[in-house]
CSV table of C-alpha atoms and ligand atoms in Angstrom, one decimal:
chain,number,residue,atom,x,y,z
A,1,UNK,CA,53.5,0.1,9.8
A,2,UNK,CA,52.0,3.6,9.4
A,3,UNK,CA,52.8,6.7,10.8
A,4,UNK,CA,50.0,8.2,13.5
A,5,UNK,CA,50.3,11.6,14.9
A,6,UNK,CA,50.7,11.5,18.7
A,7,UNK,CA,48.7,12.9,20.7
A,8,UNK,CA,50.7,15.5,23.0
A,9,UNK,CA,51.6,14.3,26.6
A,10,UNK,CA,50.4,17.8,27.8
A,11,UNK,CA,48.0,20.3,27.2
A,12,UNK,CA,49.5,22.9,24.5
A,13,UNK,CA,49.5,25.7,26.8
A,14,UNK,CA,51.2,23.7,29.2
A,15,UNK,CA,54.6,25.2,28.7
A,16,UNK,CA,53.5,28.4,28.2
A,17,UNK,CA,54.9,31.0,28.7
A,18,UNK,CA,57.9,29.0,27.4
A,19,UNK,CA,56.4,27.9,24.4
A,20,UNK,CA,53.2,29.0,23.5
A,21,UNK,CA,50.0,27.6,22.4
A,22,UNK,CA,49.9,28.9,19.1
A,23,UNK,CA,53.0,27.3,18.7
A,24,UNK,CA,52.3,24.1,19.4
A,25,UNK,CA,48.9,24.4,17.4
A,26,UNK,CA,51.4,25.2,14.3
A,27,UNK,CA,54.3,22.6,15.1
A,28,UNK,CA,52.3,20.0,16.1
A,29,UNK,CA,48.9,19.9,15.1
A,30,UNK,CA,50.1,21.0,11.4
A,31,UNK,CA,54.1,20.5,11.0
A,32,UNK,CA,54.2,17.3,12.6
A,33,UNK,CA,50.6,16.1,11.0
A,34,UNK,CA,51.9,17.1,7.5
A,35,UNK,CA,55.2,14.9,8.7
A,36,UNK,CA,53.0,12.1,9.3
A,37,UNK,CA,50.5,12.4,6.2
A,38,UNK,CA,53.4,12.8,3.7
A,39,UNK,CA,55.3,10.1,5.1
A,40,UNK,CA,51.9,7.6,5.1
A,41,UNK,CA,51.9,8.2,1.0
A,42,UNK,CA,55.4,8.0,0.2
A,43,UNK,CA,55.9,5.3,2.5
A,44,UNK,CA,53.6,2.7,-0.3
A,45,UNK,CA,55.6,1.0,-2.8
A,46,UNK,CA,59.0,2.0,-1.1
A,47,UNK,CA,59.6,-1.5,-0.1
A,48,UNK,CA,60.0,-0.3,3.6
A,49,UNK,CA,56.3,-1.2,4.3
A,50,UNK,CA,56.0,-3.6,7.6
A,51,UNK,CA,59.2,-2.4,9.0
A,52,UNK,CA,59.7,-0.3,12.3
A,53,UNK,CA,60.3,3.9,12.2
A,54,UNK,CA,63.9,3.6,13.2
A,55,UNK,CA,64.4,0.9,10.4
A,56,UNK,CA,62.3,3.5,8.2
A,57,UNK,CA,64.6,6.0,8.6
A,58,UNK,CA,67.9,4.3,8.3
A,59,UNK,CA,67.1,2.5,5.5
A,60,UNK,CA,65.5,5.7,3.4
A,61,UNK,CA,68.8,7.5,4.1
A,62,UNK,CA,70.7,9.0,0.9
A,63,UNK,CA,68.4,6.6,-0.8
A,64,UNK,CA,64.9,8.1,-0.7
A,65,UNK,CA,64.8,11.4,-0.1
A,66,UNK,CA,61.1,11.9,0.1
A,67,UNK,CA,60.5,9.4,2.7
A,68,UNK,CA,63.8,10.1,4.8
A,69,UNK,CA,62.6,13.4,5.3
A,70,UNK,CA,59.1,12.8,6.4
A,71,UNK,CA,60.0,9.8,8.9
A,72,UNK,CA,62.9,11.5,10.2
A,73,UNK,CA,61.3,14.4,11.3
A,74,UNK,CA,58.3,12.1,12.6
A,75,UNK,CA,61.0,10.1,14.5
A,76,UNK,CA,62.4,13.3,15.6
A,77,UNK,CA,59.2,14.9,16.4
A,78,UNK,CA,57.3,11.8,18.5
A,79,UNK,CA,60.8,12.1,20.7
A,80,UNK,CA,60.8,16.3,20.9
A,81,UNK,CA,57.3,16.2,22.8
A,82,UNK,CA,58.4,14.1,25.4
A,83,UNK,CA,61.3,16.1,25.9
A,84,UNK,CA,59.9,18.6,27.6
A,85,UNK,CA,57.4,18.8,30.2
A,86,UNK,CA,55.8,21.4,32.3
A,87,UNK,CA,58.6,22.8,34.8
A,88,UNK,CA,61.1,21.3,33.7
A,89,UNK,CA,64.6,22.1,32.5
A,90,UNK,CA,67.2,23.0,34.9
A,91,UNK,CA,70.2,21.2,36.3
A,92,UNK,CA,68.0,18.8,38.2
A,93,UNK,CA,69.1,16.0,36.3
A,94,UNK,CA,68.7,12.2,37.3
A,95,UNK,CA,72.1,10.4,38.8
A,96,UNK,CA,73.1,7.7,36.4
A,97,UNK,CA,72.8,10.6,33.4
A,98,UNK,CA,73.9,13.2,35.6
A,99,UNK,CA,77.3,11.0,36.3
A,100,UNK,CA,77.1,10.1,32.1
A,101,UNK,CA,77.7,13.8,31.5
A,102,UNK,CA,80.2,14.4,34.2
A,103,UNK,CA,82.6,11.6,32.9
A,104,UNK,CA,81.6,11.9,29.1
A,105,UNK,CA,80.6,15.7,28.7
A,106,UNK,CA,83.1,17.9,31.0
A,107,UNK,CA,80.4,18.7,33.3
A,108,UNK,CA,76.2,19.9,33.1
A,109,UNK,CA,77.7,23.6,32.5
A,110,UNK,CA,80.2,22.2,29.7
A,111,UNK,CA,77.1,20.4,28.3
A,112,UNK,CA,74.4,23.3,28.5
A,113,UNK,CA,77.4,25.4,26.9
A,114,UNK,CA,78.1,22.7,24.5
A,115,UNK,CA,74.0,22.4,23.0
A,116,UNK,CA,73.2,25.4,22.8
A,117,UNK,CA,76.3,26.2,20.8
A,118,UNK,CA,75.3,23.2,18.8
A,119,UNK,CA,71.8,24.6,18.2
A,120,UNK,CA,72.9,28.4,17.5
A,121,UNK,CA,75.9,27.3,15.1
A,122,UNK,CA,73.4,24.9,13.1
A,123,UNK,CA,73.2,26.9,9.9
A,124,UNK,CA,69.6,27.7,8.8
A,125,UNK,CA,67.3,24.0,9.9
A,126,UNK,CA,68.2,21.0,12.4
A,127,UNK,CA,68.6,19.6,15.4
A,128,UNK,CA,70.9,19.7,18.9
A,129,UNK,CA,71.0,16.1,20.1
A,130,UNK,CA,72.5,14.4,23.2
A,131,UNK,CA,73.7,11.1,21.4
A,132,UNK,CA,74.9,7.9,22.6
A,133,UNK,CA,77.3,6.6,20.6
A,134,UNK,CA,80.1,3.5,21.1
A,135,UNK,CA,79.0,3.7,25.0
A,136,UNK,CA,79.7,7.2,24.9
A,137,UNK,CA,77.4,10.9,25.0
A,138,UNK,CA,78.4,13.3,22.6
A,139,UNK,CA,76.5,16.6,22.0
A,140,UNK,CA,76.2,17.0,18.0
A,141,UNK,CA,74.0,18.8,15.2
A,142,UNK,CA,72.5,17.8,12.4
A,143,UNK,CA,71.0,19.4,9.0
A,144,UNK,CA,67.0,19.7,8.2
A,145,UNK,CA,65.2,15.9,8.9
A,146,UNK,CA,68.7,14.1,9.5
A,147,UNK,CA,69.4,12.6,13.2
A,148,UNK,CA,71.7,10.7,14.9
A,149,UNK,CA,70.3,7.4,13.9
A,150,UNK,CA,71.5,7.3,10.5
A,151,UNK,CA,74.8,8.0,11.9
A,152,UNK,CA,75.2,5.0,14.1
A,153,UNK,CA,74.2,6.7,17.3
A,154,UNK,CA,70.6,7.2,19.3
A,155,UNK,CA,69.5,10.4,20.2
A,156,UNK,CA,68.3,11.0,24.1
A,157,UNK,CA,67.6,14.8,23.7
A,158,UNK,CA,66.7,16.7,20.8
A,159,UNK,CA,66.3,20.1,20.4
A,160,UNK,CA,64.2,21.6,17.2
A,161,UNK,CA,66.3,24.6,15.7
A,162,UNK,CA,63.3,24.9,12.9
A,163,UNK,CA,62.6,28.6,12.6
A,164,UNK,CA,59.0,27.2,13.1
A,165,UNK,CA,59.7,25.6,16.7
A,166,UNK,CA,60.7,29.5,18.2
A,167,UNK,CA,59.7,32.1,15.6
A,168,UNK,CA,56.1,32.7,17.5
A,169,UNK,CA,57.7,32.9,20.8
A,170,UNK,CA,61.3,34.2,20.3
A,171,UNK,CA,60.9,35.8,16.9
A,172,UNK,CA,64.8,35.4,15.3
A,173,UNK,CA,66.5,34.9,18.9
A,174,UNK,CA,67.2,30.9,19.0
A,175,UNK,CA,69.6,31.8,21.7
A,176,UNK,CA,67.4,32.3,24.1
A,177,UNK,CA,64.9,29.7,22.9
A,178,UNK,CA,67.9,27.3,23.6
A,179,UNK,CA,68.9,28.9,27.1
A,180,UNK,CA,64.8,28.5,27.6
A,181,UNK,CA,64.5,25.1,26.6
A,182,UNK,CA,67.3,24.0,29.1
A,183,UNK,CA,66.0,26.4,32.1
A,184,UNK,CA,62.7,25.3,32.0
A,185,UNK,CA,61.2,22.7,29.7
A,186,UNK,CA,63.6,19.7,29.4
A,187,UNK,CA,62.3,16.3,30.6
A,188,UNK,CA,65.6,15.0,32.1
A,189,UNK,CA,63.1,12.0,33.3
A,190,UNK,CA,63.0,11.0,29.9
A,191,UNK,CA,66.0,11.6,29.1
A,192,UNK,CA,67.5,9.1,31.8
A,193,UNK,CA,65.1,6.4,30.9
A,194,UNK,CA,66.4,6.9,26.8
A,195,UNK,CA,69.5,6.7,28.2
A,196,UNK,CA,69.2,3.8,30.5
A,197,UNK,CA,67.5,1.9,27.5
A,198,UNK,CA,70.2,2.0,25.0
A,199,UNK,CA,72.9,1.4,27.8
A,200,UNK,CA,71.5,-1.9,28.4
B,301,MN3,MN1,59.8,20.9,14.1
């Protein structure tokens, strides 16, 4: 396969004032395309050529660091969009998740407490996931392109600690981007169904 940029599920001043438009002209229309373009040409002659992204990524771990990075963060990236939506965020989260985090993660409060301390203790760029791992949601953090894949789990939320994902909108405060992200722009929808998939 090739990598293709997505087109976003929403207009990019949809979240606004959340995140802005000019923020999602630079994350998306140039970060992630420069994701996609870089991984295209480093993807030829790796011998990974015909296989799926997630096989992309798991098998370019440690081993190609060129291509790891690119896929990753496309992998990473094609999931971060639909994470959010317009008016979302909050604790209205769907009941077969919502009962996930209240047996697994001490609670929504204990979760949204546990992420964002993820996200704001991730030194310089990464990731907050929700992973499910052995049956089991754990909140974790991970370094630069890496994700939860190549550690034997599957992300079902993501959030982008790149200075480039807040710096427009939140200048050096990511712990407010992170309060933000939960209060208003998470899709728990998709989140659920993520969730629902890998559970079966
Ligand atoms: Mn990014």
């Amino acid at each position: 396969m090739s990598f293709t940029l997505p087109e976003l599920p929403y207009a990019h001043d949809a979240l606004a004032p959340y995140m802005s438009r000019e923020t999602f002209e630079y994350h998306h229309d140039k970060h992630h395309k420069a994701y996609v373009d870089n991984g295209n040409k480093l993807l030829v002659g790796s011998g990974l050529e015909g296989k799926s992204l997630e096989e992309i990524v798991k098998g370019s771990f440690g081993k190609n660091a060129g291509l790891f990075n690119n896929a990753g963060q496309h992998y990473n990236h094609m999931h971060f969009w639909k994470w959010m939506k317009p008016n979302g965020g909050g604790d209205k989260i769907p009941g077969k998740l919502k009962a996930k985090i209240d047996s697994d993660l001490g609670g929504v409060a204990k979760m949204r407490e546990d992420f964002t301390q993820a996200g704001v203790t991730q030194f310089g760029s990464g990731w907050a996931w929700i992973t499910v791992k052995d049956g089991k949601l754990a909140v974790t953090k991970t370094a630069n392109g890496e994700n939860p894949l190549v550690h034997g789990g599957t992300p079902i939320l993501g959030c982008d600690v790149w200075e480039h994902s807040y710096y427009i909108d939140y200048r050096n405060r990511r712990p407010d981007y992170l309060k933000t992200f939960l209060d208003h722009m998470v899709n728990w929808d998709y989140v659920e169904e993520l969730f629902v998939a890998v559970s079966k």
